[in-house]
PDB file of C-alpha atoms in Angstrom:
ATOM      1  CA  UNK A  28      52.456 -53.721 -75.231  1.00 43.00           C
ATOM      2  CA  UNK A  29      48.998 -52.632 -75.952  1.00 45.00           C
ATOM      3  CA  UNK A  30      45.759 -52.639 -73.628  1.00 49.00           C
ATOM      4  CA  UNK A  31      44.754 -56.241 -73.436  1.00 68.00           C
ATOM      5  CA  UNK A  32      41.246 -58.300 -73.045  1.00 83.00           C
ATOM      6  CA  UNK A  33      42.237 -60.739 -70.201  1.00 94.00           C
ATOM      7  CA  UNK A  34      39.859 -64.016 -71.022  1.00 94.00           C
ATOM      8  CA  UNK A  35      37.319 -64.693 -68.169  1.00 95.00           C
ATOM      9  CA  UNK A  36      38.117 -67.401 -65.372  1.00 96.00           C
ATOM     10  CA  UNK A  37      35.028 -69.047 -66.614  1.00 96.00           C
ATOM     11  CA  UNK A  38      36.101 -69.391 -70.460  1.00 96.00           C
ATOM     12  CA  UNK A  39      39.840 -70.764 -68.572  1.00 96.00           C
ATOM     13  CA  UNK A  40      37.774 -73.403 -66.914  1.00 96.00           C
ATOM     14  CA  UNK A  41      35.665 -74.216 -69.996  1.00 97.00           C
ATOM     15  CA  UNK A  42      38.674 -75.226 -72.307  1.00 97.00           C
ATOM     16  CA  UNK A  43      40.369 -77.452 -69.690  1.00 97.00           C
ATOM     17  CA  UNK A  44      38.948 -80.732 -71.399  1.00 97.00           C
ATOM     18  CA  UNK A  45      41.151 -79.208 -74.824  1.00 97.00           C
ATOM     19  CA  UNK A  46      43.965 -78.753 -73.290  1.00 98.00           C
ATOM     20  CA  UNK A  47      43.423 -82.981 -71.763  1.00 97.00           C
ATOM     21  CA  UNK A  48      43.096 -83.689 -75.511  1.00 98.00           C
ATOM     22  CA  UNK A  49      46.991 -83.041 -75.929  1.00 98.00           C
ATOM     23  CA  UNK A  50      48.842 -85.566 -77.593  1.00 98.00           C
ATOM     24  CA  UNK A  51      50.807 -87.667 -75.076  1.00 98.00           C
ATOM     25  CA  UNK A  52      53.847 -89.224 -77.303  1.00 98.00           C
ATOM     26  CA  UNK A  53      54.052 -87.005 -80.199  1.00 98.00           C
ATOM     27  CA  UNK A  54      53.283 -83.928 -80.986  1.00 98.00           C
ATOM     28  CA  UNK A  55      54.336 -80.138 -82.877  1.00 98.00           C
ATOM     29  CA  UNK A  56      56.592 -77.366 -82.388  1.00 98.00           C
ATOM     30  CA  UNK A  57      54.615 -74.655 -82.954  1.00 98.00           C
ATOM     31  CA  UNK A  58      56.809 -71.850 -81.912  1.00 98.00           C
ATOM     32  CA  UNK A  59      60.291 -70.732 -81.666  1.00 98.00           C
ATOM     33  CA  UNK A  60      60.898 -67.408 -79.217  1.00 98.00           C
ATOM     34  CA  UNK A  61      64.067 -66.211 -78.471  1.00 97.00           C
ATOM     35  CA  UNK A  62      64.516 -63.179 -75.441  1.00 94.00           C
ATOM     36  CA  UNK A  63      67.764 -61.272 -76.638  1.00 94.00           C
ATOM     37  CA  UNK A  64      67.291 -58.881 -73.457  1.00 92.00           C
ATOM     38  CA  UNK A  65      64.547 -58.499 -71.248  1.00 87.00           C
ATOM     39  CA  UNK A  66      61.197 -57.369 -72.516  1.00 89.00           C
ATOM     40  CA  UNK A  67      62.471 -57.952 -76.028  1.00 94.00           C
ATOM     41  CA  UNK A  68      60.989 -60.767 -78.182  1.00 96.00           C
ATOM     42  CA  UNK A  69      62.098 -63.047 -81.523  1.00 96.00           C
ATOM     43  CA  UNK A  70      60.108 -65.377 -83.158  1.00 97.00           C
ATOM     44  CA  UNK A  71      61.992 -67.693 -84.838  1.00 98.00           C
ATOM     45  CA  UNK A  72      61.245 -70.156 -87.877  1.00 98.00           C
ATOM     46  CA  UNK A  73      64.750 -72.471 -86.878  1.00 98.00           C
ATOM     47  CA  UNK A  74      66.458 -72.480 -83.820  1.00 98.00           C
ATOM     48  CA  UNK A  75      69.828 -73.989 -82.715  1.00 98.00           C
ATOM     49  CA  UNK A  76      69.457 -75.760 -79.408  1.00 98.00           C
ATOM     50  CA  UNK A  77      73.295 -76.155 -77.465  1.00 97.00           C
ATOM     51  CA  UNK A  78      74.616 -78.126 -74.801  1.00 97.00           C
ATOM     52  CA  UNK A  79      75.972 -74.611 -73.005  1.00 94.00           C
ATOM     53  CA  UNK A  80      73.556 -71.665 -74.451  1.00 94.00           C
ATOM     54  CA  UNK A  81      70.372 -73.516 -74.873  1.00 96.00           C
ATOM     55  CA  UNK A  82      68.588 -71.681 -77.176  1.00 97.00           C
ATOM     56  CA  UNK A  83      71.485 -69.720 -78.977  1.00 97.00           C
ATOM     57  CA  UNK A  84      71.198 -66.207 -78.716  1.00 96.00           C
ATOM     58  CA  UNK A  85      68.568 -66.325 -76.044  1.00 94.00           C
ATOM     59  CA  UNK A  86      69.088 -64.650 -72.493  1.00 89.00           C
ATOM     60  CA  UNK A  87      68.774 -67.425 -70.310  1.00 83.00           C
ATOM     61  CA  UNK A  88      72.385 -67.565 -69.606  1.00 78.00           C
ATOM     62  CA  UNK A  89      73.431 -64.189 -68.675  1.00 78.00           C
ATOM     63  CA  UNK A  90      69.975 -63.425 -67.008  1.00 76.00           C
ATOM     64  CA  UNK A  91      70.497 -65.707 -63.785  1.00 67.00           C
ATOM     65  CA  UNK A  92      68.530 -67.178 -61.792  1.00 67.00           C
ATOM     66  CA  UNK A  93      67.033 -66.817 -57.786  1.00 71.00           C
ATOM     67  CA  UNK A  94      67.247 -70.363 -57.847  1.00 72.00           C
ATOM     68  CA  UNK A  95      70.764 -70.912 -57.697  1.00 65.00           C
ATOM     69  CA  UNK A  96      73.462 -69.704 -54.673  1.00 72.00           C
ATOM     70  CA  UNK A  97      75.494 -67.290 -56.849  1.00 73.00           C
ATOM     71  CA  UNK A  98      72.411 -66.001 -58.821  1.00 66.00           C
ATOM     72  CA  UNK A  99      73.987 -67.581 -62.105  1.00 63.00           C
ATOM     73  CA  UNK A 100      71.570 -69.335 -64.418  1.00 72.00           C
ATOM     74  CA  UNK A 101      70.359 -72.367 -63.473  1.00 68.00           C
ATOM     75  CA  UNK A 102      71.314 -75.761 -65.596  1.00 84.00           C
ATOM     76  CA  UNK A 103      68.042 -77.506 -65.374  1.00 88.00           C
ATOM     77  CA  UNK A 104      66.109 -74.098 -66.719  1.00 88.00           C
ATOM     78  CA  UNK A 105      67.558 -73.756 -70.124  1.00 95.00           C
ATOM     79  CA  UNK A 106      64.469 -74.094 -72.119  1.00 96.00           C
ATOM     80  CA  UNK A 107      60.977 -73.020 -71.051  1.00 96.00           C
ATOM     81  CA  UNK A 108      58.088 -74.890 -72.529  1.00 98.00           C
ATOM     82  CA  UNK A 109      54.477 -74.125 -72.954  1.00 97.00           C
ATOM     83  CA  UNK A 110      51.662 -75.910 -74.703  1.00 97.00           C
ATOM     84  CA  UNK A 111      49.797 -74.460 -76.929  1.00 98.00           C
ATOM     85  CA  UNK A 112      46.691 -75.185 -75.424  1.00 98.00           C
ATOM     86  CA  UNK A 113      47.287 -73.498 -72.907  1.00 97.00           C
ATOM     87  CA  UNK A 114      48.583 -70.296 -74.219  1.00 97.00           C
ATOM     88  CA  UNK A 115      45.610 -70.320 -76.459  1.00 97.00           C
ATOM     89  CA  UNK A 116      43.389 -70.251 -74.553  1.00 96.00           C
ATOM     90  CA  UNK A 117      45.118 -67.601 -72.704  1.00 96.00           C
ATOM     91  CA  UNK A 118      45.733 -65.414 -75.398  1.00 95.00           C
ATOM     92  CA  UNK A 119      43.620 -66.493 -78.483  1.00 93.00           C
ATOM     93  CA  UNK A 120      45.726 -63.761 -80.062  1.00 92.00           C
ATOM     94  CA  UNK A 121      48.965 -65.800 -81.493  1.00 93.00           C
ATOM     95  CA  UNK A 122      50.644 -62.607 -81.565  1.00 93.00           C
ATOM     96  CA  UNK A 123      50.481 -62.420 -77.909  1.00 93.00           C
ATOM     97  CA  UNK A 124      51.736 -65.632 -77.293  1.00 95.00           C
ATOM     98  CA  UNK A 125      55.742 -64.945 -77.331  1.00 94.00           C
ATOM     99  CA  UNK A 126      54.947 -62.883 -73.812  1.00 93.00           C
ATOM    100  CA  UNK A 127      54.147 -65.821 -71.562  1.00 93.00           C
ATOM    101  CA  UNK A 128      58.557 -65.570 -71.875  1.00 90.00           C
ATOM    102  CA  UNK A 129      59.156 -69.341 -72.767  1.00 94.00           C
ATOM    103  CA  UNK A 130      61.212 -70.645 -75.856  1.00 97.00           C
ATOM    104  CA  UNK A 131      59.061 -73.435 -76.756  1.00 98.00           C
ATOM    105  CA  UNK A 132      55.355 -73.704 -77.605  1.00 98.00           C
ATOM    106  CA  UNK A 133      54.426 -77.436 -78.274  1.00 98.00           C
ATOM    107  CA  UNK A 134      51.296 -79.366 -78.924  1.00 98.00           C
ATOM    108  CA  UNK A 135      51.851 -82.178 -76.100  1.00 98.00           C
ATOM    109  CA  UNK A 136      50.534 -83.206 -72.948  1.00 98.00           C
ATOM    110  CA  UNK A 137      52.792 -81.315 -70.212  1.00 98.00           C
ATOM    111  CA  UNK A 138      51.433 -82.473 -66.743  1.00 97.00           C
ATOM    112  CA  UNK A 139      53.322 -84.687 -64.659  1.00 93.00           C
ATOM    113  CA  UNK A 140      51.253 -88.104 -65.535  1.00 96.00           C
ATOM    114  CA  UNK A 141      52.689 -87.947 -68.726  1.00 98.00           C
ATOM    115  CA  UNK A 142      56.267 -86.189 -69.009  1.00 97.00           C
ATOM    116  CA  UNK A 143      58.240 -86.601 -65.612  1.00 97.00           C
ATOM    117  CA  UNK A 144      61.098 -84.978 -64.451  1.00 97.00           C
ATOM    118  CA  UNK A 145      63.455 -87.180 -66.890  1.00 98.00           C
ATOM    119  CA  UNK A 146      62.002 -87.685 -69.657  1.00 98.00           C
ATOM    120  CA  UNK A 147      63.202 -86.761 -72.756  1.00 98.00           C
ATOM    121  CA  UNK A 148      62.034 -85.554 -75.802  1.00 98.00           C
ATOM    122  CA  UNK A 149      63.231 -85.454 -79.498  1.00 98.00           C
ATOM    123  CA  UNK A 150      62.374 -82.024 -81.609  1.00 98.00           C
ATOM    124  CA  UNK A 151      64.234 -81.717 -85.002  1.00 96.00           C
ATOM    125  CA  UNK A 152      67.380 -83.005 -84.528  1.00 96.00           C
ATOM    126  CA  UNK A 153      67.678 -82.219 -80.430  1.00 98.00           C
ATOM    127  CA  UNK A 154      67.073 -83.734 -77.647  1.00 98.00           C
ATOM    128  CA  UNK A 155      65.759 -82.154 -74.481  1.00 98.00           C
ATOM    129  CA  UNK A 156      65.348 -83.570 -70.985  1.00 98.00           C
ATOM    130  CA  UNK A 157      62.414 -82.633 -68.500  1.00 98.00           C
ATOM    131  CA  UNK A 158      63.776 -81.301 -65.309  1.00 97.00           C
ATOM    132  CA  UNK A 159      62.048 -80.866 -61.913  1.00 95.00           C
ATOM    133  CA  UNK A 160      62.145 -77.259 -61.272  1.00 90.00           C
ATOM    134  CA  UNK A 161      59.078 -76.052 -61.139  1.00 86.00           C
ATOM    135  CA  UNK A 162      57.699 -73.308 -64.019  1.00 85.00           C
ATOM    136  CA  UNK A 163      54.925 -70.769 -62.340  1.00 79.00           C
ATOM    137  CA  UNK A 164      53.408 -67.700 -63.141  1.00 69.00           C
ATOM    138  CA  UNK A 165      54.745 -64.710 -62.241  1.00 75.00           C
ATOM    139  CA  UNK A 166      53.529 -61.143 -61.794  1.00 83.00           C
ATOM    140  CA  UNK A 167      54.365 -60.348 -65.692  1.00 87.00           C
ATOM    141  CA  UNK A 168      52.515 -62.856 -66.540  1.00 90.00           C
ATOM    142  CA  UNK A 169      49.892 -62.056 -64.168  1.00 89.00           C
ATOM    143  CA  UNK A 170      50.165 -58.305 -65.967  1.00 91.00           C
ATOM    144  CA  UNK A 171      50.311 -59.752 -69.652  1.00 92.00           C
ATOM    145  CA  UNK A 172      47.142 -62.436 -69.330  1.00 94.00           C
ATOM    146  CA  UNK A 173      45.354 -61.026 -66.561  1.00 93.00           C
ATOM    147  CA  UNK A 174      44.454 -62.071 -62.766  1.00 94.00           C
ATOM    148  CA  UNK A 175      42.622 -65.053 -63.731  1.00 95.00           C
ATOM    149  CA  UNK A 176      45.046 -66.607 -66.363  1.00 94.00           C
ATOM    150  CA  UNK A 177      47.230 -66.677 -63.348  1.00 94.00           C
ATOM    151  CA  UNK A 178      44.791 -68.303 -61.113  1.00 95.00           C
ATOM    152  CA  UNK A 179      44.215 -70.656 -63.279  1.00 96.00           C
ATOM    153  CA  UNK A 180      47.738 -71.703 -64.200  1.00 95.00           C
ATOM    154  CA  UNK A 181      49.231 -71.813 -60.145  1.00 94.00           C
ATOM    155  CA  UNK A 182      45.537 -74.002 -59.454  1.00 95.00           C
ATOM    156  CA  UNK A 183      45.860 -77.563 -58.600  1.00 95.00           C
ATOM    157  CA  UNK A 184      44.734 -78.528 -61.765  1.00 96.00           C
ATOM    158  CA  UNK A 185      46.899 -75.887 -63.759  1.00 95.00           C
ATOM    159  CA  UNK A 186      50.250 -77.271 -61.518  1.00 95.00           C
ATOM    160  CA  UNK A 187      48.830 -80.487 -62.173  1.00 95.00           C
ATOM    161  CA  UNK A 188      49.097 -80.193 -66.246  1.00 96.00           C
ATOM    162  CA  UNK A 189      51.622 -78.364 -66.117  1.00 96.00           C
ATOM    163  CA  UNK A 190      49.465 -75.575 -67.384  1.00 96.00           C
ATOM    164  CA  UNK A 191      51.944 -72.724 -66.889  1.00 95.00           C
ATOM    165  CA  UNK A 192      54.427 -74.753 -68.724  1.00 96.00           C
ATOM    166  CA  UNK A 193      57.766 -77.082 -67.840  1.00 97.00           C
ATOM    167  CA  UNK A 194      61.338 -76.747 -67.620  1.00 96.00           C
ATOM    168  CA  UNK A 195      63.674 -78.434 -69.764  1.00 97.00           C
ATOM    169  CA  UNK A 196      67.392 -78.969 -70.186  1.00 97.00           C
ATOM    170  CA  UNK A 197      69.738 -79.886 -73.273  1.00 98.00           C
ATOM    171  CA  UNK A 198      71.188 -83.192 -73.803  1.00 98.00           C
ATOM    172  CA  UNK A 199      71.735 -83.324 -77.553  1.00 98.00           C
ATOM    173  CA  UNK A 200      72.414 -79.952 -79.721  1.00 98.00           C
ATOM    174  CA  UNK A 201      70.728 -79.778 -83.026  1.00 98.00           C
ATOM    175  CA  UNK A 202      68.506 -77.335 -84.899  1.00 98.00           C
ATOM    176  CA  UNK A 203      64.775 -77.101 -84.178  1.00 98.00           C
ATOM    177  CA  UNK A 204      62.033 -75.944 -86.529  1.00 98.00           C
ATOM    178  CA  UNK A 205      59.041 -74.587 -86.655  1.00 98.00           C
ATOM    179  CA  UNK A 206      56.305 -77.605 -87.464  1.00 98.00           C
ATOM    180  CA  UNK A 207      59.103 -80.189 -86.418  1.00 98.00           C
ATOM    181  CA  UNK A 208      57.556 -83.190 -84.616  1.00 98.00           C
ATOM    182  CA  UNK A 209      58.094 -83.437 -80.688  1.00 98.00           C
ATOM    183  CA  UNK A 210      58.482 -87.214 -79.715  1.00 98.00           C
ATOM    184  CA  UNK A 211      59.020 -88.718 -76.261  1.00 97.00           C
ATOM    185  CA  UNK A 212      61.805 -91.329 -75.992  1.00 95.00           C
TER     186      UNK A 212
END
C-alpha cells in the first residue's frame, strides 16, 4: 500500500447524519471483494455466494477464526459487510475501499435498530442471514484508515450503526452482482 491521508475525526463526525440517511429495506451492492490469501485483494463484478465457502474462492474458510475452540472458521462469519457510507467517508478513495477486508459493500442501514441478528437479506439471487458476532476494527484497519477512523467505528455511535460493518451467514447460494438490489425479508 501507499502512504495514506487518514480523514480527520472531525470530518468522521460531520458525515454521521449521511451515513443515518441509509436506506432501511432496500438498497445496492456496490462492491464485490474477494481475499484469496491474506493481504491480497479481488474486486469482483459477480460473485457466487455458497452454503459451505461463502464467498467462493475467498479465504474465510481456511483462515480460521479466534472465535471458535479449534481455531477453525467460524459459521456465523462467512460474509463481512460494510456500508458504503461508511467506508466513504473513511476512504473517499474507492480504490481504497477493498482494505477495510470485508466481502460486501452495500448501501443500507447496518445498525442494530434496523437489521438484527436474524434478519435476512436478499442480494441477486442469495440470501444472507445477519448473525450476532460482533464486526470491530482491528489494528489493520487502524493502520489502513488511520487512528481516528478507528475511534470512530469502536464509538458508541459507530457500534451502534454498525459503522465498522456486520457479520453475515449463507442461507441460500446464488450469484451476486455488482449494482444488484439488497432487500430485507
Amino acid at each position: 500500500m501507499i502512504d495514506l491521508e487518514y480523514v480527520p475525526m472531525e470530518t468522521l463526525e460531520a458525515g454521521l447524519d449521511h451515513i443515518r440517511q441509509a436506506p432501511k429495506d432496500q438498497g445496492v451492492l456496490q462492491l464485490i471483494v474477494r481475499r484469496p490469501a491474506t493481504e491480497q485483494r479481488e474486486v469482483l463484478s459477480e460473485g457466487q455466494l455458497d452454503l459451505v465457502e461463502g464467498l467462493v474462492g475467498d479465504n474465510w474458510q481456511t483462515r480460521g477464526s479466534s472465535r471458535t475452540d479449534d481455531g477453525s472458521s467460524h459459521p456465523d462469519m462467512q460474509l463481512n459487510i460494510m456500508n458504503v457510507r461508511s467506508i466513504g467517508l473513511l476512504a473517499p478513495d474507492q480504490e481504497r475501499w477493498q482494505w477495510a477486508g470485508d466481502q460486501l459493500f452495500i448501501d443500507l442501514d447496518l445498525s442494530d435498530a434496523n437489521l438484527p441478528a436474524g434478519t435476512r437479506l436478499t442480494i441477486g439471487e442469495a440470501i444472507i442471514e445477519v448473525t450476532d458476532q460482533p464486526h470491530n476494527g482491528c489494528k489493520k484497519f487502524a493502520q489502513r484508515y488511520g487512528q481516528d477512523a478507528i475511534k470512530f467505528v469502536n464509538s458508541a455511535v459507530g457500534k451502534e450503526l454498525h459503522l465498522r460493518g456486520i457479520n453475515a451467514r449463507v442461507v441460500q447460494p446464488g450469484t451476486i452482482r455488482q449494482g444488484d438490489q439488497v432487500r430485507k425479508i
